[in-house]
Amino acid sequence: GDWDRRNRLKVYQALSFLLVRDAESASELLVEGIATFSCSELCTYPEFITYATVTNLLYLKRTELKKSIIDGSEVLQVSKEIPVVIQLANTLYDCDYKAYLHTLVDLQPHLVANRYLQPHVGYLLRELHVLAFQQFLDSYQSVTLESMAKSFGVGTEFLDVQLSRFIAAGRLTAKIDKYGGVVETNRPDWKNARYQDMIQKGDLLLNRIQKLGRVVDL
């Protein structure tokens, strides 16, 4: 009926979003389709759960991730068929960052072998790295590179390079004190964030008013 067609359409739309690397739009539709999936002509159910898990790790809040993915009954039913994907979600949720990075290495060949995910392997792995680094840093105002490297099971030089790259790209809200060997987070609190947003919007409005004034003068 109409209900079944709507559910099938959501799956088609989700995979279309996935193909064009709109992971956020795909993630919403994928998690909605976990309980109603019936498009076996597009992919197997374990593959669908893989897409739902990988994309929703990037966007779901911890409470929703626990409810919909980690403890989801449909996900648990196919967990033995996709152990690496399940382990990725569990290690991230448990903040076991060393195991998480090892699992990312194990995940890569599965992504490469998948027709929908293969074109986006580099992007997905980068985003999954950023996700873990940001989650870790969210717990600290400052932390030593040595301590963070130990938590992730990597060398300090490797971590320094990785963090510097993501910080420079604006992906991590932190800075590195190379002399002190410390990573400092500089997340604005919500009041400051709203204040900065208000100033930015005020500047834009002022610029538009000034442009309009020049047009009127002409």
PDB file of C-alpha atoms in Angstrom, residues 38-204:
ATOM      1  CA  SER A  38      12.101  -4.004   2.260  1.00  0.00           C
ATOM      2  CA  CYS A  39      14.309  -2.904  -0.667  1.00  0.00           C
ATOM      3  CA  SER A  40      16.383  -6.046  -1.058  1.00  0.00           C
ATOM      4  CA  GLU A  41      16.859  -5.210  -4.754  1.00  0.00           C
ATOM      5  CA  LEU A  42      19.139  -2.325  -3.665  1.00  0.00           C
ATOM      6  CA  CYS A  43      21.160  -3.972  -0.911  1.00  0.00           C
ATOM      7  CA  THR A  44      21.022  -6.642   1.761  1.00  0.00           C
ATOM      8  CA  TYR A  45      19.652  -5.808   5.204  1.00  0.00           C
ATOM      9  CA  PRO A  46      23.098  -6.113   6.896  1.00  0.00           C
ATOM     10  CA  GLU A  47      24.451  -3.680   4.271  1.00  0.00           C
ATOM     11  CA  PHE A  48      21.584  -1.295   5.021  1.00  0.00           C
ATOM     12  CA  ILE A  49      22.368  -1.472   8.742  1.00  0.00           C
ATOM     13  CA  THR A  50      26.002  -0.725   7.887  1.00  0.00           C
ATOM     14  CA  TYR A  51      24.966   2.450   6.041  1.00  0.00           C
ATOM     15  CA  ALA A  52      22.659   3.461   8.885  1.00  0.00           C
ATOM     16  CA  THR A  53      25.316   2.858  11.535  1.00  0.00           C
ATOM     17  CA  VAL A  54      28.266   4.535   9.824  1.00  0.00           C
ATOM     18  CA  THR A  55      26.329   7.667   8.859  1.00  0.00           C
ATOM     19  CA  ASN A  56      24.467   8.019  12.152  1.00  0.00           C
ATOM     20  CA  LEU A  57      27.668   7.756  14.184  1.00  0.00           C
ATOM     21  CA  LEU A  58      28.468  11.151  12.683  1.00  0.00           C
ATOM     22  CA  TYR A  59      25.187  12.870  13.525  1.00  0.00           C
ATOM     23  CA  LEU A  60      23.114  11.141  16.209  1.00  0.00           C
ATOM     24  CA  LYS A  61      23.349  12.289  19.825  1.00  0.00           C
ATOM     25  CA  ARG A  62      24.725   9.679  22.235  1.00  0.00           C
ATOM     26  CA  THR A  63      21.323   8.896  23.753  1.00  0.00           C
ATOM     27  CA  GLU A  64      19.739   8.367  20.332  1.00  0.00           C
ATOM     28  CA  LEU A  65      22.743   6.378  19.110  1.00  0.00           C
ATOM     29  CA  LYS A  66      22.394   4.059  22.090  1.00  0.00           C
ATOM     30  CA  LYS A  67      18.657   3.648  21.563  1.00  0.00           C
ATOM     31  CA  SER A  68      18.479   3.342  17.760  1.00  0.00           C
ATOM     32  CA  ILE A  69      21.777   1.675  16.848  1.00  0.00           C
ATOM     33  CA  ILE A  70      23.668   0.089  19.733  1.00  0.00           C
ATOM     34  CA  ASP A  71      20.631  -1.351  21.545  1.00  0.00           C
ATOM     35  CA  GLY A  72      18.301  -1.460  18.533  1.00  0.00           C
ATOM     36  CA  SER A  73      16.714  -4.895  18.289  1.00  0.00           C
ATOM     37  CA  GLU A  74      16.848  -4.964  14.466  1.00  0.00           C
ATOM     38  CA  VAL A  75      20.523  -4.010  14.522  1.00  0.00           C
ATOM     39  CA  LEU A  76      21.334  -6.654  17.120  1.00  0.00           C
ATOM     40  CA  GLN A  77      19.665  -9.315  14.956  1.00  0.00           C
ATOM     41  CA  VAL A  78      22.285  -8.856  12.213  1.00  0.00           C
ATOM     42  CA  SER A  79      25.224  -7.911  14.460  1.00  0.00           C
ATOM     43  CA  LYS A  80      27.032 -11.213  13.856  1.00  0.00           C
ATOM     44  CA  GLU A  81      27.018 -10.524  10.111  1.00  0.00           C
ATOM     45  CA  ILE A  82      28.636  -7.086  10.467  1.00  0.00           C
ATOM     46  CA  PRO A  83      30.884  -7.421  13.565  1.00  0.00           C
ATOM     47  CA  VAL A  84      33.329  -4.675  12.540  1.00  0.00           C
ATOM     48  CA  VAL A  85      30.556  -2.106  12.112  1.00  0.00           C
ATOM     49  CA  ILE A  86      29.006  -3.030  15.454  1.00  0.00           C
ATOM     50  CA  GLN A  87      32.387  -2.862  17.149  1.00  0.00           C
ATOM     51  CA  LEU A  88      32.961   0.607  15.683  1.00  0.00           C
ATOM     52  CA  ALA A  89      29.745   1.907  17.243  1.00  0.00           C
ATOM     53  CA  ASN A  90      30.401   0.237  20.590  1.00  0.00           C
ATOM     54  CA  THR A  91      34.009   1.401  20.943  1.00  0.00           C
ATOM     55  CA  LEU A  92      33.027   4.985  20.148  1.00  0.00           C
ATOM     56  CA  TYR A  93      30.141   4.909  22.616  1.00  0.00           C
ATOM     57  CA  ASP A  94      32.377   3.345  25.295  1.00  0.00           C
ATOM     58  CA  CYS A  95      35.112   5.948  24.619  1.00  0.00           C
ATOM     59  CA  ASP A  96      37.606   3.140  23.922  1.00  0.00           C
ATOM     60  CA  TYR A  97      39.528   5.250  21.435  1.00  0.00           C
ATOM     61  CA  LYS A  98      42.449   2.862  20.951  1.00  0.00           C
ATOM     62  CA  ALA A  99      40.100   0.038  19.953  1.00  0.00           C
ATOM     63  CA  TYR A 100      38.078   2.499  17.860  1.00  0.00           C
ATOM     64  CA  LEU A 101      41.106   3.435  15.719  1.00  0.00           C
ATOM     65  CA  HIS A 102      42.002  -0.235  15.283  1.00  0.00           C
ATOM     66  CA  THR A 103      38.421  -0.907  14.199  1.00  0.00           C
ATOM     67  CA  LEU A 104      38.600   1.914  11.639  1.00  0.00           C
ATOM     68  CA  VAL A 105      41.565   0.116  10.062  1.00  0.00           C
ATOM     69  CA  ASP A 106      39.517  -3.096   9.925  1.00  0.00           C
ATOM     70  CA  LEU A 107      36.537  -1.186   8.516  1.00  0.00           C
ATOM     71  CA  GLN A 108      38.382   0.292   5.540  1.00  0.00           C
ATOM     72  CA  PRO A 109      38.392  -2.826   3.303  1.00  0.00           C
ATOM     73  CA  HIS A 110      34.659  -3.268   3.935  1.00  0.00           C
ATOM     74  CA  LEU A 111      34.030   0.312   2.800  1.00  0.00           C
ATOM     75  CA  VAL A 112      36.225  -0.136  -0.268  1.00  0.00           C
ATOM     76  CA  ALA A 113      34.330  -3.306  -1.250  1.00  0.00           C
ATOM     77  CA  ASN A 114      30.922  -1.609  -1.020  1.00  0.00           C
ATOM     78  CA  ARG A 115      29.476  -0.015  -4.165  1.00  0.00           C
ATOM     79  CA  TYR A 116      27.707   2.804  -2.341  1.00  0.00           C
ATOM     80  CA  LEU A 117      30.502   3.653   0.104  1.00  0.00           C
ATOM     81  CA  GLN A 118      33.608   3.022  -2.003  1.00  0.00           C
ATOM     82  CA  PRO A 119      33.658   6.487  -3.674  1.00  0.00           C
ATOM     83  CA  HIS A 120      33.542   8.130  -0.242  1.00  0.00           C
ATOM     84  CA  VAL A 121      36.033   6.027   1.739  1.00  0.00           C
ATOM     85  CA  GLY A 122      38.503   8.874   2.304  1.00  0.00           C
ATOM     86  CA  TYR A 123      35.747  11.267   3.342  1.00  0.00           C
ATOM     87  CA  LEU A 124      34.098   8.805   5.744  1.00  0.00           C
ATOM     88  CA  LEU A 125      37.351   7.782   7.418  1.00  0.00           C
ATOM     89  CA  ARG A 126      38.336  11.430   7.864  1.00  0.00           C
ATOM     90  CA  GLU A 127      34.965  12.305   9.401  1.00  0.00           C
ATOM     91  CA  LEU A 128      35.107   9.282  11.708  1.00  0.00           C
ATOM     92  CA  HIS A 129      38.573  10.353  12.894  1.00  0.00           C
ATOM     93  CA  VAL A 130      37.380  13.919  13.528  1.00  0.00           C
ATOM     94  CA  LEU A 131      34.379  12.542  15.418  1.00  0.00           C
ATOM     95  CA  ALA A 132      36.553  10.606  17.862  1.00  0.00           C
ATOM     96  CA  PHE A 133      39.048  13.430  18.385  1.00  0.00           C
ATOM     97  CA  GLN A 134      36.252  15.936  19.052  1.00  0.00           C
ATOM     98  CA  GLN A 135      34.432  13.571  21.406  1.00  0.00           C
ATOM     99  CA  PHE A 136      37.646  13.058  23.373  1.00  0.00           C
ATOM    100  CA  LEU A 137      38.481  16.779  23.530  1.00  0.00           C
ATOM    101  CA  ASP A 138      34.940  17.676  24.602  1.00  0.00           C
ATOM    102  CA  SER A 139      35.782  16.159  27.999  1.00  0.00           C
ATOM    103  CA  TYR A 140      38.744  18.483  28.622  1.00  0.00           C
ATOM    104  CA  GLN A 141      39.700  22.133  28.742  1.00  0.00           C
ATOM    105  CA  SER A 142      43.292  21.053  28.204  1.00  0.00           C
ATOM    106  CA  VAL A 143      45.071  17.720  27.912  1.00  0.00           C
ATOM    107  CA  THR A 144      48.658  16.753  27.170  1.00  0.00           C
ATOM    108  CA  LEU A 145      49.479  15.369  23.743  1.00  0.00           C
ATOM    109  CA  GLU A 146      51.152  12.432  25.479  1.00  0.00           C
ATOM    110  CA  SER A 147      48.008  11.543  27.436  1.00  0.00           C
ATOM    111  CA  MET A 148      45.769  11.871  24.384  1.00  0.00           C
ATOM    112  CA  ALA A 149      48.169   9.833  22.235  1.00  0.00           C
ATOM    113  CA  LYS A 150      48.158   7.091  24.869  1.00  0.00           C
ATOM    114  CA  SER A 151      44.337   7.018  24.866  1.00  0.00           C
ATOM    115  CA  PHE A 152      44.314   6.583  21.078  1.00  0.00           C
ATOM    116  CA  GLY A 153      47.245   4.170  20.994  1.00  0.00           C
ATOM    117  CA  VAL A 154      49.323   6.326  18.630  1.00  0.00           C
ATOM    118  CA  GLY A 155      52.575   8.296  18.807  1.00  0.00           C
ATOM    119  CA  THR A 156      52.588  11.947  19.856  1.00  0.00           C
ATOM    120  CA  GLU A 157      54.133  13.086  16.548  1.00  0.00           C
ATOM    121  CA  PHE A 158      51.452  11.294  14.545  1.00  0.00           C
ATOM    122  CA  LEU A 159      48.712  12.764  16.732  1.00  0.00           C
ATOM    123  CA  ASP A 160      50.244  16.247  16.469  1.00  0.00           C
ATOM    124  CA  VAL A 161      50.129  16.056  12.666  1.00  0.00           C
ATOM    125  CA  GLN A 162      46.557  14.754  12.620  1.00  0.00           C
ATOM    126  CA  LEU A 163      45.224  17.333  15.079  1.00  0.00           C
ATOM    127  CA  SER A 164      47.081  20.202  13.393  1.00  0.00           C
ATOM    128  CA  ARG A 165      45.540  19.277  10.051  1.00  0.00           C
ATOM    129  CA  PHE A 166      41.999  19.172  11.432  1.00  0.00           C
ATOM    130  CA  ILE A 167      42.448  22.339  13.501  1.00  0.00           C
ATOM    131  CA  ALA A 168      43.787  24.244  10.483  1.00  0.00           C
ATOM    132  CA  ALA A 169      40.776  23.089   8.465  1.00  0.00           C
ATOM    133  CA  GLY A 170      38.430  24.375  11.165  1.00  0.00           C
ATOM    134  CA  ARG A 171      37.202  20.883  11.994  1.00  0.00           C
ATOM    135  CA  LEU A 172      38.396  20.861  15.608  1.00  0.00           C
ATOM    136  CA  THR A 173      37.884  23.729  18.051  1.00  0.00           C
ATOM    137  CA  ALA A 174      41.259  23.476  19.756  1.00  0.00           C
ATOM    138  CA  LYS A 175      44.838  24.724  19.609  1.00  0.00           C
ATOM    139  CA  ILE A 176      48.152  23.035  20.296  1.00  0.00           C
ATOM    140  CA  ASP A 177      50.779  24.506  22.604  1.00  0.00           C
ATOM    141  CA  LYS A 178      53.814  22.843  21.053  1.00  0.00           C
ATOM    142  CA  TYR A 179      56.206  24.067  23.756  1.00  0.00           C
ATOM    143  CA  GLY A 180      54.067  22.749  26.578  1.00  0.00           C
ATOM    144  CA  GLY A 181      52.928  19.693  24.646  1.00  0.00           C
ATOM    145  CA  VAL A 182      49.314  20.523  25.495  1.00  0.00           C
ATOM    146  CA  VAL A 183      46.079  20.557  23.492  1.00  0.00           C
ATOM    147  CA  GLU A 184      43.745  23.321  24.632  1.00  0.00           C
ATOM    148  CA  THR A 185      40.084  23.390  23.684  1.00  0.00           C
ATOM    149  CA  ASN A 186      38.556  26.771  22.932  1.00  0.00           C
ATOM    150  CA  ARG A 187      34.887  25.955  22.621  1.00  0.00           C
ATOM    151  CA  PRO A 188      32.713  29.040  23.094  1.00  0.00           C
ATOM    152  CA  ASP A 189      29.910  28.629  25.606  1.00  0.00           C
ATOM    153  CA  TRP A 190      26.361  29.032  24.273  1.00  0.00           C
ATOM    154  CA  LYS A 191      26.041  32.647  25.453  1.00  0.00           C
ATOM    155  CA  ASN A 192      29.249  33.686  23.708  1.00  0.00           C
ATOM    156  CA  ALA A 193      28.262  31.703  20.626  1.00  0.00           C
ATOM    157  CA  ARG A 194      24.890  33.494  20.459  1.00  0.00           C
ATOM    158  CA  TYR A 195      26.577  36.859  21.082  1.00  0.00           C
ATOM    159  CA  GLN A 196      29.057  36.279  18.244  1.00  0.00           C
ATOM    160  CA  ASP A 197      26.231  35.131  15.969  1.00  0.00           C
ATOM    161  CA  MET A 198      24.244  38.271  16.812  1.00  0.00           C
ATOM    162  CA  ILE A 199      27.231  40.518  16.051  1.00  0.00           C
ATOM    163  CA  GLN A 200      27.794  38.742  12.737  1.00  0.00           C
ATOM    164  CA  LYS A 201      24.161  39.106  11.705  1.00  0.00           C
ATOM    165  CA  GLY A 202      24.167  42.747  12.853  1.00  0.00           C
ATOM    166  CA  ASP A 203      27.212  43.472  10.681  1.00  0.00           C
ATOM    167  CA  LEU A 204      25.504  41.884   7.683  1.00  0.00           C
TER     168      LEU A 204
END
